[in-house]
XYZ file of N, CA and C in Angstrom:
501
model
N 0.097 22.031 1.423
C 0.141 20.584 1.347
C -1.126 19.981 1.942
N -1.538 20.423 3.135
C -2.680 19.835 3.800
C -3.994 20.152 3.099
N -4.055 21.249 2.345
C -5.317 21.645 1.740
C -5.820 20.635 0.731
N -4.976 19.812 0.190
C -5.390 18.833 -0.805
C -5.172 17.409 -0.324
N -4.994 17.209 0.978
C -4.601 15.902 1.492
C -5.649 14.831 1.230
N -6.927 15.143 1.351
C -7.944 14.121 1.138
C -7.889 13.587 -0.278
N -7.992 14.456 -1.246
C -8.007 14.032 -2.634
C -6.718 13.299 -2.985
N -5.605 13.868 -2.587
C -4.314 13.252 -2.882
C -4.195 11.903 -2.174
N -4.625 11.825 -0.923
C -4.516 10.575 -0.177
C -5.327 9.468 -0.824
N -6.522 9.811 -1.264
C -7.354 8.805 -1.902
C -6.721 8.309 -3.198
N -6.183 9.223 -3.980
C -5.555 8.822 -5.240
C -4.267 8.041 -5.009
N -3.569 8.387 -3.940
C -2.298 7.730 -3.637
C -2.507 6.251 -3.358
N -3.589 5.915 -2.688
C -3.820 4.505 -2.393
C -4.057 3.714 -3.671
N -4.566 4.364 -4.698
C -4.728 3.698 -5.979
C -3.358 3.365 -6.546
N -2.494 4.331 -6.565
C -1.175 4.150 -7.164
C -0.232 3.356 -6.267
N -0.496 3.355 -4.961
C 0.355 2.678 -3.981
C 1.805 3.148 -4.073
N 1.969 4.409 -4.424
C 3.318 4.927 -4.596
C 3.788 5.746 -3.411
N 2.920 5.953 -2.442
C 3.289 6.794 -1.308
C 3.651 5.910 -0.120
N 4.695 6.231 0.559
C 5.068 5.493 1.759
C 4.358 6.103 2.945
N 4.305 5.359 4.040
C 3.648 5.854 5.245
C 4.286 7.157 5.718
N 5.588 7.317 5.499
C 6.271 8.528 5.928
C 5.775 9.757 5.169
N 5.172 9.557 4.015
C 4.670 10.676 3.225
C 3.314 11.167 3.707
N 2.629 10.388 4.500
C 1.330 10.796 5.033
C 1.556 11.707 6.234
N 0.788 12.777 6.325
C 0.946 13.621 7.509
C 0.452 12.886 8.747
N 1.065 13.167 9.853
C 0.609 12.639 11.131
C -0.809 13.144 11.373
N -1.699 12.268 11.819
C -3.104 12.642 11.983
C -3.271 13.809 12.956
N -2.496 13.839 14.015
C -2.619 14.939 14.982
C -2.171 16.263 14.368
N -1.123 16.218 13.574
C -0.650 17.428 12.901
C -1.679 17.920 11.904
N -2.267 16.989 11.152
C -3.286 17.348 10.167
C -4.486 18.003 10.838
N -4.995 17.386 11.887
C -6.165 17.923 12.574
C -5.841 19.273 13.211
N -4.714 19.370 13.881
C -4.343 20.639 14.515
C -4.207 21.744 13.475
N -3.692 21.409 12.308
C -3.575 22.391 11.241
C -4.965 22.886 10.816
N -5.917 21.993 10.739
C -7.284 22.360 10.360
C -8.017 23.106 11.468
N -7.800 22.705 12.699
C -8.568 23.247 13.819
C -7.962 24.497 14.447
N -6.648 24.626 14.378
C -6.001 25.695 15.126
C -5.749 25.254 16.556
N -5.189 26.146 17.351
C -4.855 25.821 18.738
C -4.990 27.095 19.562
N -6.074 27.195 20.298
C -6.370 28.403 21.074
C -6.450 28.081 22.558
N -5.680 28.801 23.356
C -5.682 28.562 24.801
C -6.928 29.128 25.482
N -7.564 30.103 24.868
C -8.751 30.735 25.450
C -9.960 30.504 24.545
N -11.127 30.589 25.134
C -12.375 30.300 24.426
C -12.577 31.236 23.234
N -13.153 30.685 22.182
C -13.548 31.450 21.000
C -14.817 30.817 20.443
N -15.501 31.515 19.582
C -16.690 30.971 18.943
C -16.296 30.469 17.558
N -16.610 29.184 17.293
C -16.217 28.604 16.004
C -17.198 29.005 14.904
N -16.963 28.529 13.709
C -17.757 28.938 12.554
C -19.202 28.454 12.623
N -19.488 27.492 13.495
C -20.865 27.020 13.655
C -21.546 27.631 14.876
N -20.864 28.572 15.529
C -21.459 29.267 16.665
C -21.234 28.624 18.015
N -20.387 27.589 18.068
C -20.121 26.908 19.335
C -18.892 27.486 20.014
N -18.983 27.614 21.333
C -17.805 28.000 22.100
C -16.832 26.832 22.042
N -15.590 27.158 21.745
C -14.566 26.155 21.484
C -13.271 26.605 22.139
N -12.413 25.647 22.436
C -11.104 25.940 23.025
C -10.117 24.877 22.570
N -8.852 25.185 22.706
C -7.824 24.202 22.387
C -7.795 23.872 20.912
N -7.692 22.603 20.618
C -7.638 22.122 19.238
C -9.020 21.569 18.899
N -9.939 22.484 18.614
C -11.281 22.101 18.195
C -12.136 21.445 19.255
N -11.894 21.736 20.533
C -12.699 21.136 21.603
C -13.972 21.962 21.790
N -15.109 21.376 21.424
C -16.412 22.030 21.502
C -16.891 22.056 22.956
N -16.997 23.247 23.518
C -17.425 23.384 24.910
C -18.928 23.200 25.092
N -19.685 23.125 24.001
C -21.126 22.922 24.086
C -21.519 21.446 24.045
N -20.577 20.563 23.858
C -20.912 19.133 23.806
C -21.258 18.638 25.208
N -22.088 17.604 25.299
C -22.586 17.161 26.610
C -21.516 16.776 27.622
N -20.408 16.195 27.181
C -19.386 15.748 28.123
C -18.324 16.808 28.417
N -18.498 18.006 27.881
C -17.482 19.054 28.053
C -17.206 19.400 29.524
N -18.226 19.594 30.363
C -17.907 19.926 31.766
C -17.029 18.869 32.444
N -17.338 17.598 32.214
C -16.554 16.519 32.818
C -15.143 16.486 32.242
N -15.013 16.652 30.935
C -13.694 16.612 30.290
C -12.816 17.779 30.757
N -13.408 18.956 30.836
C -12.650 20.131 31.291
C -12.204 19.936 32.744
N -13.099 19.415 33.574
C -12.739 19.142 34.977
C -11.624 18.093 35.054
N -11.635 17.126 34.138
C -10.632 16.050 34.172
C -9.218 16.555 33.918
N -9.093 17.733 33.304
C -7.758 18.306 33.087
C -7.449 19.397 34.117
N -8.304 19.505 35.148
C -8.039 20.419 36.247
C -8.468 21.851 36.027
N -9.410 22.066 35.132
C -9.891 23.424 34.872
C -11.347 23.541 35.305
N -11.795 24.769 35.486
C -13.171 25.058 35.876
C -13.988 25.329 34.611
N -14.942 24.450 34.319
C -15.718 24.554 33.084
C -16.381 25.918 32.930
N -17.060 26.387 33.970
C -17.776 27.668 33.875
C -16.814 28.821 33.606
N -15.655 28.792 34.251
C -14.669 29.851 34.045
C -14.079 29.779 32.625
N -13.855 28.580 32.138
C -13.335 28.418 30.778
C -14.389 28.876 29.771
N -15.624 28.436 29.963
C -16.712 28.768 29.034
C -16.945 30.271 28.953
N -16.836 30.933 30.088
C -17.084 32.382 30.128
C -15.880 33.200 29.666
N -14.743 32.542 29.498
C -13.544 33.249 29.066
C -12.703 33.778 30.210
N -13.071 33.459 31.436
C -12.307 33.914 32.591
C -11.059 33.077 32.835
N -11.043 31.872 32.302
C -9.892 30.982 32.467
C -9.514 30.412 31.109
N -8.235 30.370 30.838
C -7.716 29.740 29.631
C -7.092 28.409 30.024
N -6.740 27.604 29.065
C -6.106 26.320 29.329
C -4.614 26.394 29.029
N -3.871 25.538 29.680
C -2.450 25.411 29.376
C -2.296 24.492 28.164
N -1.133 24.512 27.569
C -0.895 23.622 26.432
C -0.982 22.163 26.857
N -0.579 21.862 28.062
C -0.673 20.496 28.570
C -2.137 20.053 28.669
N -3.003 20.931 29.167
C -4.427 20.615 29.254
C -5.030 20.434 27.859
N -4.652 21.304 26.939
C -5.129 21.217 25.553
C -4.695 19.889 24.937
N -3.452 19.528 25.136
C -2.929 18.281 24.571
C -3.660 17.059 25.124
N -4.000 17.087 26.402
C -4.720 15.981 27.016
C -6.119 15.826 26.410
N -6.831 16.943 26.273
C -8.157 16.903 25.644
C -8.057 16.408 24.207
N -7.064 16.908 23.495
C -6.880 16.555 22.090
C -6.564 15.071 21.935
N -5.685 14.559 22.771
C -5.317 13.142 22.723
C -6.568 12.274 22.856
N -7.419 12.599 23.814
C -8.654 11.835 24.011
C -9.575 11.945 22.801
N -9.688 13.135 22.230
C -10.573 13.327 21.082
C -10.071 12.614 19.834
N -8.770 12.538 19.645
C -8.219 11.798 18.507
C -8.491 10.306 18.684
N -8.357 9.801 19.904
C -8.674 8.390 20.167
C -10.144 8.114 19.865
N -11.020 9.024 20.281
C -12.451 8.873 20.026
C -12.736 8.898 18.525
N -12.099 9.816 17.805
C -12.296 9.909 16.353
C -11.761 8.666 15.641
N -10.690 8.106 16.148
C -10.142 6.885 15.559
C -11.130 5.736 15.728
N -11.678 5.594 16.923
C -12.686 4.547 17.152
C -13.917 4.788 16.276
N -14.308 6.048 16.116
C -15.456 6.373 15.283
C -15.230 6.009 13.826
N -14.045 6.334 13.312
C -13.722 6.005 11.924
C -13.709 4.489 11.734
N -13.166 3.783 12.697
C -13.143 2.316 12.618
C -14.561 1.751 12.615
N -15.462 2.387 13.370
C -16.838 1.919 13.441
C -17.647 2.217 12.190
N -17.334 3.300 11.517
C -18.085 3.699 10.312
C -17.605 2.987 9.054
N -16.337 2.659 8.992
C -15.736 2.128 7.766
C -15.247 0.708 8.048
N -15.983 -0.255 7.536
C -15.674 -1.658 7.852
C -14.279 -2.080 7.401
N -13.765 -1.449 6.364
C -12.433 -1.813 5.855
C -11.324 -0.940 6.449
N -11.628 -0.183 7.480
C -10.668 0.776 8.048
C -9.277 0.153 8.264
N -9.232 -0.959 8.931
C -7.942 -1.548 9.296
C -7.129 -2.007 8.097
N -7.771 -2.272 6.971
C -7.038 -2.707 5.782
C -6.651 -1.535 4.875
N -7.052 -0.326 5.243
C -6.733 0.849 4.429
C -5.310 1.324 4.712
N -4.727 2.016 3.740
C -3.397 2.581 3.951
C -3.479 3.697 5.003
N -2.344 4.048 5.540
C -2.286 5.052 6.605
C -2.893 6.390 6.172
N -2.690 6.760 4.924
C -3.235 8.045 4.444
C -4.759 8.057 4.496
N -5.381 6.976 4.078
C -6.842 6.890 4.113
C -7.315 6.897 5.565
N -6.657 6.161 6.417
C -7.020 6.157 7.833
C -6.938 7.564 8.418
N -5.890 8.290 8.067
C -5.720 9.664 8.551
C -6.880 10.544 8.115
N -7.267 10.440 6.861
C -8.382 11.235 6.344
C -9.670 10.879 7.082
N -9.910 9.590 7.290
C -11.138 9.160 7.962
C -11.178 9.647 9.414
N -10.055 9.616 10.095
C -9.994 10.124 11.474
C -10.248 11.626 11.486
N -9.638 12.349 10.561
C -9.852 13.796 10.477
C -11.323 14.109 10.227
N -11.947 13.366 9.328
C -13.364 13.592 9.044
C -14.218 13.304 10.275
N -13.918 12.211 10.992
C -14.682 11.891 12.192
C -14.469 12.945 13.270
N -13.255 13.432 13.400
C -12.973 14.490 14.378
C -13.849 15.704 14.085
N -13.976 16.062 12.817
C -14.742 17.234 12.410
C -16.244 16.992 12.444
N -16.695 15.835 12.000
C -18.121 15.556 11.836
C -18.745 14.771 12.982
N -17.929 14.081 13.737
C -18.450 13.144 14.727
C -18.765 11.818 14.061
N -19.020 10.813 14.892
C -19.284 9.473 14.371
C -20.513 9.465 13.462
N -21.600 10.032 13.938
C -22.843 10.026 13.164
C -22.659 10.767 11.847
N -21.947 11.867 11.885
C -21.726 12.645 10.671
C -20.923 11.887 9.633
N -19.826 11.269 10.048
C -19.022 10.490 9.110
C -19.829 9.328 8.556
N -20.551 8.636 9.403
C -21.301 7.458 8.961
C -22.388 7.805 7.951
N -22.810 9.062 7.892
C -23.832 9.478 6.921
C -23.292 9.527 5.490
N -21.986 9.482 5.307
C -21.386 9.530 3.977
C -21.366 8.124 3.370
N -22.545 7.546 3.208
C -22.686 6.153 2.790
C -22.025 5.825 1.469
N -22.254 6.634 0.449
C -21.655 6.356 -0.863
C -20.144 6.438 -0.777
N -19.637 7.475 -0.147
C -18.197 7.647 0.037
C -17.603 6.440 0.757
N -18.228 6.031 1.841
C -17.721 4.897 2.623
C -17.790 3.609 1.810
N -18.886 3.402 1.086
C -18.983 2.206 0.234
C -17.861 2.169 -0.789
N -17.552 3.321 -1.363
C -16.478 3.391 -2.357
C -15.111 3.124 -1.726
N -14.891 3.640 -0.529
C -13.640 3.358 0.198
C -13.548 1.860 0.464
N -14.632 1.289 0.982
C -14.634 -0.148 1.278
C -14.369 -0.984 0.028
N -14.804 -0.501 -1.130
C -14.612 -1.228 -2.392
C -13.252 -0.944 -3.026
N -12.474 -0.055 -2.411
C -11.162 0.283 -2.965
C -11.242 1.178 -4.186
N -12.356 1.851 -4.353
C -12.552 2.761 -5.484
C -12.248 4.188 -5.020
N -10.974 4.464 -4.858
C -10.535 5.696 -4.213
C -10.770 6.953 -5.050
N -10.527 6.870 -6.326
C -10.747 8.047 -7.166
C -12.228 8.412 -7.170
N -13.093 7.426 -7.254
C -14.531 7.666 -7.220
C -14.953 8.216 -5.847
N -14.339 7.704 -4.792
C -14.642 8.182 -3.434
C -14.272 9.652 -3.289
N -13.099 10.006 -3.810
C -12.658 11.405 -3.745
C -13.615 12.302 -4.518
N -14.031 11.854 -5.692
C -14.967 12.655 -6.495
C -16.308 12.786 -5.792
N -16.778 11.707 -5.179
C -18.042 11.752 -4.447
C -17.961 12.765 -3.310
N -16.889 12.729 -2.562
C -16.734 13.627 -1.420
C -16.646 15.081 -1.862
N -15.961 15.311 -2.965
C -15.821 16.690 -3.449
C -17.171 17.316 -3.782
N -18.180 16.494 -4.079
C -19.493 17.010 -4.423
C -20.424 17.207 -3.248
N -19.942 17.040 -2.026
C -20.823 17.142 -0.861
C -20.877 18.566 -0.303
N -21.946 18.835 0.406
C -22.096 20.113 1.094
C -20.958 20.296 2.095
N -20.604 19.220 2.805
C -19.522 19.312 3.785
C -18.249 19.829 3.145
N -17.909 19.280 1.982
C -16.677 19.697 1.299
C -16.724 21.193 0.950
N -17.875 21.649 0.515
C -17.972 23.081 0.182
C -17.915 23.954 1.433
N -18.348 23.423 2.580
C -18.348 24.189 3.822
C -16.974 24.274 4.458
N -16.187 23.213 4.356
C -14.897 23.175 5.055
C -13.724 23.608 4.193
N -13.976 23.867 2.918
C -12.946 24.412 2.039
C -11.698 23.571 1.976
N -10.578 24.145 2.399
C -9.277 23.497 2.287
C -9.194 22.176 3.049
N -9.993 22.022 4.092
C -9.961 20.764 4.830
C -10.349 19.611 3.926
N -11.308 19.833 3.058
C -11.743 18.781 2.127
C -10.665 18.552 1.080
């Protein structure tokens, strides 16, 4: 179901036939794409990662890891794993950040259906604010309500070919 959520979500807003209950919860969607690991691993881009897609190489990682009561150096080296509670706390903050990022990149964000908002948050979570904002044609099409065209545009991007089922 999640492997085709972007394309389906974009088309659904055209038809307006899907209820909000039919859209996957954004946290469930992202966790499905990212996985959930209590101990450090190296992601597909070579970054040390933990939890639900938490990049340990990002500049604020030491502070964020400390904020949940863990030792950054021990976590990074693999000597310490995180509890599910710590993972959930990091994830909650990252979803909030991705939501703000999606709102900042897409001027029509608040007027979009829940499914489109979910897709935009997932994309921001994966790409970051700058990465999502680089999808100018896609965003313009979303803002114009041209969802089928937006889905087709996105399917032709390098990102879509790199992330496979996530796209």
